[in-house]
mmCIF file with all atom_site columns, C-alpha atoms in Angstrom:
data_model
loop_
_atom_site.group_PDB
_atom_site.id
_atom_site.type_symbol
_atom_site.label_atom_id
_atom_site.label_alt_id
_atom_site.label_comp_id
_atom_site.label_asym_id
_atom_site.label_entity_id
_atom_site.label_seq_id
_atom_site.pdbx_PDB_ins_code
_atom_site.Cartn_x
_atom_site.Cartn_y
_atom_site.Cartn_z
_atom_site.occupancy
_atom_site.B_iso_or_equiv
_atom_site.pdbx_formal_charge
_atom_site.auth_seq_id
_atom_site.auth_comp_id
_atom_site.auth_asym_id
_atom_site.auth_atom_id
_atom_site.pdbx_PDB_model_num
ATOM 1   C CA . MET A 1 1   ? 82.287 41.338 -16.807 1.00 0.00 ? 1   MET A CA 1
ATOM 2   C CA . LEU A 1 2   ? 81.410 40.579 -13.181 1.00 0.00 ? 2   LEU A CA 1
ATOM 3   C CA . ALA A 1 3   ? 83.810 37.603 -12.970 1.00 0.00 ? 3   ALA A CA 1
ATOM 4   C CA . ALA A 1 4   ? 86.751 39.896 -13.759 1.00 0.00 ? 4   ALA A CA 1
ATOM 5   C CA . ARG A 1 5   ? 85.580 42.602 -11.351 1.00 0.00 ? 5   ARG A CA 1
ATOM 6   C CA . LEU A 1 6   ? 85.313 40.042 -8.551  1.00 0.00 ? 6   LEU A CA 1
ATOM 7   C CA . LYS A 1 7   ? 88.651 38.444 -9.531  1.00 0.00 ? 7   LYS A CA 1
ATOM 8   C CA . LEU A 1 8   ? 87.207 34.968 -10.197 1.00 0.00 ? 8   LEU A CA 1
ATOM 9   C CA . PRO A 1 9   ? 89.477 33.643 -12.965 1.00 0.00 ? 9   PRO A CA 1
ATOM 10  C CA . ASN A 1 10  ? 88.118 30.077 -12.801 1.00 0.00 ? 10  ASN A CA 1
ATOM 11  C CA . LEU A 1 11  ? 84.503 31.147 -13.373 1.00 0.00 ? 11  LEU A CA 1
ATOM 12  C CA . SER A 1 12  ? 82.832 29.881 -16.535 1.00 0.00 ? 12  SER A CA 1
ATOM 13  C CA . VAL A 1 13  ? 79.812 31.729 -17.828 1.00 0.00 ? 13  VAL A CA 1
ATOM 14  C CA . VAL A 1 14  ? 76.944 29.761 -19.349 1.00 0.00 ? 14  VAL A CA 1
ATOM 15  C CA . GLU A 1 15  ? 74.282 31.708 -21.159 1.00 0.00 ? 15  GLU A CA 1
ATOM 16  C CA . MET A 1 16  ? 70.892 30.040 -21.440 1.00 0.00 ? 16  MET A CA 1
ATOM 17  C CA . ASP A 1 17  ? 67.275 30.936 -21.953 1.00 0.00 ? 17  ASP A CA 1
ATOM 18  C CA . LEU A 1 18  ? 65.386 29.987 -18.789 1.00 0.00 ? 18  LEU A CA 1
ATOM 19  C CA . ASP A 1 19  ? 61.724 29.653 -19.577 1.00 0.00 ? 19  ASP A CA 1
ATOM 20  C CA . GLY A 1 20  ? 60.852 27.617 -16.491 1.00 0.00 ? 20  GLY A CA 1
ATOM 21  C CA . GLY A 1 21  ? 59.421 24.846 -18.645 1.00 0.00 ? 21  GLY A CA 1
ATOM 22  C CA . GLY A 1 22  ? 62.232 22.332 -18.246 1.00 0.00 ? 22  GLY A CA 1
ATOM 23  C CA . GLU A 1 23  ? 63.083 19.848 -15.552 1.00 0.00 ? 23  GLU A CA 1
ATOM 24  C CA . ALA A 1 24  ? 65.031 21.088 -12.518 1.00 0.00 ? 24  ALA A CA 1
ATOM 25  C CA . VAL A 1 25  ? 68.365 19.372 -13.118 1.00 0.00 ? 25  VAL A CA 1
ATOM 26  C CA . TYR A 1 26  ? 71.083 21.593 -11.646 1.00 0.00 ? 26  TYR A CA 1
ATOM 27  C CA . ASP A 1 27  ? 72.569 21.372 -8.158  1.00 0.00 ? 27  ASP A CA 1
ATOM 28  C CA . ALA A 1 28  ? 73.271 25.092 -8.052  1.00 0.00 ? 28  ALA A CA 1
ATOM 29  C CA . VAL A 1 29  ? 72.839 28.312 -9.988  1.00 0.00 ? 29  VAL A CA 1
ATOM 30  C CA . VAL A 1 30  ? 74.842 31.480 -9.432  1.00 0.00 ? 30  VAL A CA 1
ATOM 31  C CA . PHE A 1 31  ? 73.652 34.520 -11.338 1.00 0.00 ? 31  PHE A CA 1
ATOM 32  C CA . ARG A 1 32  ? 73.616 38.289 -11.577 1.00 0.00 ? 32  ARG A CA 1
ATOM 33  C CA . ALA A 1 33  ? 70.027 39.481 -11.377 1.00 0.00 ? 33  ALA A CA 1
ATOM 34  C CA . LEU A 1 34  ? 69.221 41.567 -14.435 1.00 0.00 ? 34  LEU A CA 1
ATOM 35  C CA . ALA A 1 35  ? 65.471 40.875 -14.415 1.00 0.00 ? 35  ALA A CA 1
ATOM 36  C CA . PRO A 1 36  ? 63.274 42.049 -11.525 1.00 0.00 ? 36  PRO A CA 1
ATOM 37  C CA . GLY A 1 37  ? 64.224 40.071 -8.404  1.00 0.00 ? 37  GLY A CA 1
ATOM 38  C CA . SER A 1 38  ? 61.092 37.954 -8.081  1.00 0.00 ? 38  SER A CA 1
ATOM 39  C CA . GLU A 1 39  ? 61.247 37.000 -11.765 1.00 0.00 ? 39  GLU A CA 1
ATOM 40  C CA . ALA A 1 40  ? 64.971 36.196 -11.677 1.00 0.00 ? 40  ALA A CA 1
ATOM 41  C CA . LEU A 1 41  ? 64.586 34.037 -8.563  1.00 0.00 ? 41  LEU A CA 1
ATOM 42  C CA . ALA A 1 42  ? 61.626 32.146 -10.034 1.00 0.00 ? 42  ALA A CA 1
ATOM 43  C CA . LEU A 1 43  ? 63.612 31.357 -13.177 1.00 0.00 ? 43  LEU A CA 1
ATOM 44  C CA . ALA A 1 44  ? 66.605 30.134 -11.173 1.00 0.00 ? 44  ALA A CA 1
ATOM 45  C CA . ARG A 1 45  ? 64.376 28.132 -8.842  1.00 0.00 ? 45  ARG A CA 1
ATOM 46  C CA . GLY A 1 46  ? 62.845 26.411 -11.873 1.00 0.00 ? 46  GLY A CA 1
ATOM 47  C CA . VAL A 1 47  ? 66.116 24.766 -12.925 1.00 0.00 ? 47  VAL A CA 1
ATOM 48  C CA . VAL A 1 48  ? 67.596 23.783 -9.535  1.00 0.00 ? 48  VAL A CA 1
ATOM 49  C CA . ARG A 1 49  ? 66.594 20.552 -7.819  1.00 0.00 ? 49  ARG A CA 1
ATOM 50  C CA . VAL A 1 50  ? 65.121 20.507 -4.304  1.00 0.00 ? 50  VAL A CA 1
ATOM 51  C CA . GLY A 1 51  ? 68.006 20.639 -1.843  1.00 0.00 ? 51  GLY A CA 1
ATOM 52  C CA . GLY A 1 52  ? 70.094 22.658 -4.288  1.00 0.00 ? 52  GLY A CA 1
ATOM 53  C CA . PHE A 1 53  ? 71.473 26.169 -3.969  1.00 0.00 ? 53  PHE A CA 1
ATOM 54  C CA . VAL A 1 54  ? 70.830 29.509 -5.659  1.00 0.00 ? 54  VAL A CA 1
ATOM 55  C CA . ALA A 1 55  ? 73.181 32.475 -5.247  1.00 0.00 ? 55  ALA A CA 1
ATOM 56  C CA . ALA A 1 56  ? 72.002 35.795 -6.616  1.00 0.00 ? 56  ALA A CA 1
ATOM 57  C CA . TYR A 1 57  ? 74.239 38.827 -7.055  1.00 0.00 ? 57  TYR A CA 1
ATOM 58  C CA . HIS A 1 58  ? 72.025 41.907 -6.864  1.00 0.00 ? 58  HIS A CA 1
ATOM 59  C CA . ARG A 1 59  ? 71.820 45.579 -5.984  1.00 0.00 ? 59  ARG A CA 1
ATOM 60  C CA . GLU A 1 60  ? 72.395 46.060 -2.252  1.00 0.00 ? 60  GLU A CA 1
ATOM 61  C CA . GLY A 1 61  ? 69.121 46.571 -0.384  1.00 0.00 ? 61  GLY A CA 1
ATOM 62  C CA . ASP A 1 62  ? 66.888 45.182 -3.157  1.00 0.00 ? 62  ASP A CA 1
ATOM 63  C CA . PRO A 1 63  ? 63.759 44.092 -1.230  1.00 0.00 ? 63  PRO A CA 1
ATOM 64  C CA . ALA A 1 64  ? 62.978 41.262 -3.670  1.00 0.00 ? 64  ALA A CA 1
ATOM 65  C CA . PHE A 1 65  ? 65.911 39.299 -2.239  1.00 0.00 ? 65  PHE A CA 1
ATOM 66  C CA . ASP A 1 66  ? 64.880 39.914 1.365   1.00 0.00 ? 66  ASP A CA 1
ATOM 67  C CA . GLU A 1 67  ? 61.138 39.163 1.279   1.00 0.00 ? 67  GLU A CA 1
ATOM 68  C CA . ALA A 1 68  ? 61.344 35.861 3.169   1.00 0.00 ? 68  ALA A CA 1
ATOM 69  C CA . GLY A 1 69  ? 63.799 37.124 5.798   1.00 0.00 ? 69  GLY A CA 1
ATOM 70  C CA . GLU A 1 70  ? 66.634 35.067 7.241   1.00 0.00 ? 70  GLU A CA 1
ATOM 71  C CA . GLY A 1 71  ? 65.677 31.398 7.284   1.00 0.00 ? 71  GLY A CA 1
ATOM 72  C CA . GLY A 1 72  ? 62.175 32.006 5.926   1.00 0.00 ? 72  GLY A CA 1
ATOM 73  C CA . ALA A 1 73  ? 60.923 30.304 2.793   1.00 0.00 ? 73  ALA A CA 1
ATOM 74  C CA . ARG A 1 74  ? 58.873 31.676 -0.074  1.00 0.00 ? 74  ARG A CA 1
ATOM 75  C CA . ASN A 1 75  ? 58.096 30.370 -3.559  1.00 0.00 ? 75  ASN A CA 1
ATOM 76  C CA . GLY A 1 76  ? 60.322 27.326 -3.112  1.00 0.00 ? 76  GLY A CA 1
ATOM 77  C CA . LEU A 1 77  ? 63.365 29.241 -1.845  1.00 0.00 ? 77  LEU A CA 1
ATOM 78  C CA . ARG A 1 78  ? 64.618 29.504 1.730   1.00 0.00 ? 78  ARG A CA 1
ATOM 79  C CA . ARG A 1 79  ? 66.782 32.581 2.180   1.00 0.00 ? 79  ARG A CA 1
ATOM 80  C CA . LEU A 1 80  ? 70.029 31.685 3.905   1.00 0.00 ? 80  LEU A CA 1
ATOM 81  C CA . ARG A 1 81  ? 72.142 34.822 4.097   1.00 0.00 ? 81  ARG A CA 1
ATOM 82  C CA . ALA A 1 82  ? 73.107 37.999 2.276   1.00 0.00 ? 82  ALA A CA 1
ATOM 83  C CA . VAL A 1 83  ? 76.627 39.416 2.260   1.00 0.00 ? 83  VAL A CA 1
ATOM 84  C CA . GLY A 1 84  ? 78.348 42.357 0.655   1.00 0.00 ? 84  GLY A CA 1
ATOM 85  C CA . THR A 1 85  ? 80.914 41.854 -2.085  1.00 0.00 ? 85  THR A CA 1
ATOM 86  C CA . GLY A 1 86  ? 84.098 43.626 -3.097  1.00 0.00 ? 86  GLY A CA 1
ATOM 87  C CA . VAL A 1 87  ? 82.048 45.761 -5.486  1.00 0.00 ? 87  VAL A CA 1
ATOM 88  C CA . ALA A 1 88  ? 80.360 48.822 -3.977  1.00 0.00 ? 88  ALA A CA 1
ATOM 89  C CA . GLY A 1 89  ? 76.573 48.487 -3.966  1.00 0.00 ? 89  GLY A CA 1
ATOM 90  C CA . LEU A 1 90  ? 76.577 44.783 -4.888  1.00 0.00 ? 90  LEU A CA 1
ATOM 91  C CA . SER A 1 91  ? 75.422 41.997 -2.556  1.00 0.00 ? 91  SER A CA 1
ATOM 92  C CA . VAL A 1 92  ? 75.042 38.262 -2.959  1.00 0.00 ? 92  VAL A CA 1
ATOM 93  C CA . THR A 1 93  ? 72.218 36.333 -1.312  1.00 0.00 ? 93  THR A CA 1
ATOM 94  C CA . GLY A 1 94  ? 72.111 32.561 -0.940  1.00 0.00 ? 94  GLY A CA 1
ATOM 95  C CA . PHE A 1 95  ? 68.971 30.446 -1.031  1.00 0.00 ? 95  PHE A CA 1
ATOM 96  C CA . GLU A 1 96  ? 68.240 26.751 -0.489  1.00 0.00 ? 96  GLU A CA 1
ATOM 97  C CA . VAL A 1 97  ? 65.705 25.259 -2.880  1.00 0.00 ? 97  VAL A CA 1
ATOM 98  C CA . VAL A 1 98  ? 62.845 23.681 -0.922  1.00 0.00 ? 98  VAL A CA 1
ATOM 99  C CA . PRO A 1 99  ? 59.615 21.987 -2.020  1.00 0.00 ? 99  PRO A CA 1
ATOM 100 C CA . LYS A 1 100 ? 57.173 24.704 -3.058  1.00 0.00 ? 100 LYS A CA 1
ATOM 101 C CA . SER A 1 101 ? 54.434 23.257 -0.872  1.00 0.00 ? 101 SER A CA 1
ATOM 102 C CA . SER A 1 102 ? 56.547 23.849 2.268   1.00 0.00 ? 102 SER A CA 1
ATOM 103 C CA . SER A 1 103 ? 57.297 27.461 1.470   1.00 0.00 ? 103 SER A CA 1
ATOM 104 C CA . GLY A 1 104 ? 53.903 29.083 1.672   1.00 0.00 ? 104 GLY A CA 1
#
């Protein structure tokens, strides 16, 4: 499990089916992208309120997590920064959730 590999003993895992049909009620979502990047980000974006935060662990260099560029916004997410992790080949990218109309 990723939490053990990253030595995060206080991490709780919540498994849920994100169909994008519910109300955006969370302040933040942190996830490991197993679906294609654009799909995974859209699902996360669908459950986080505007002004909230999404952190996506993903394969280093995956272009789906870099499409907007630093500070750019796309599909309701403004990319903040990507950093490497303690696991070879794994990065985490942070996004701020913005109104979809302001993101192009």
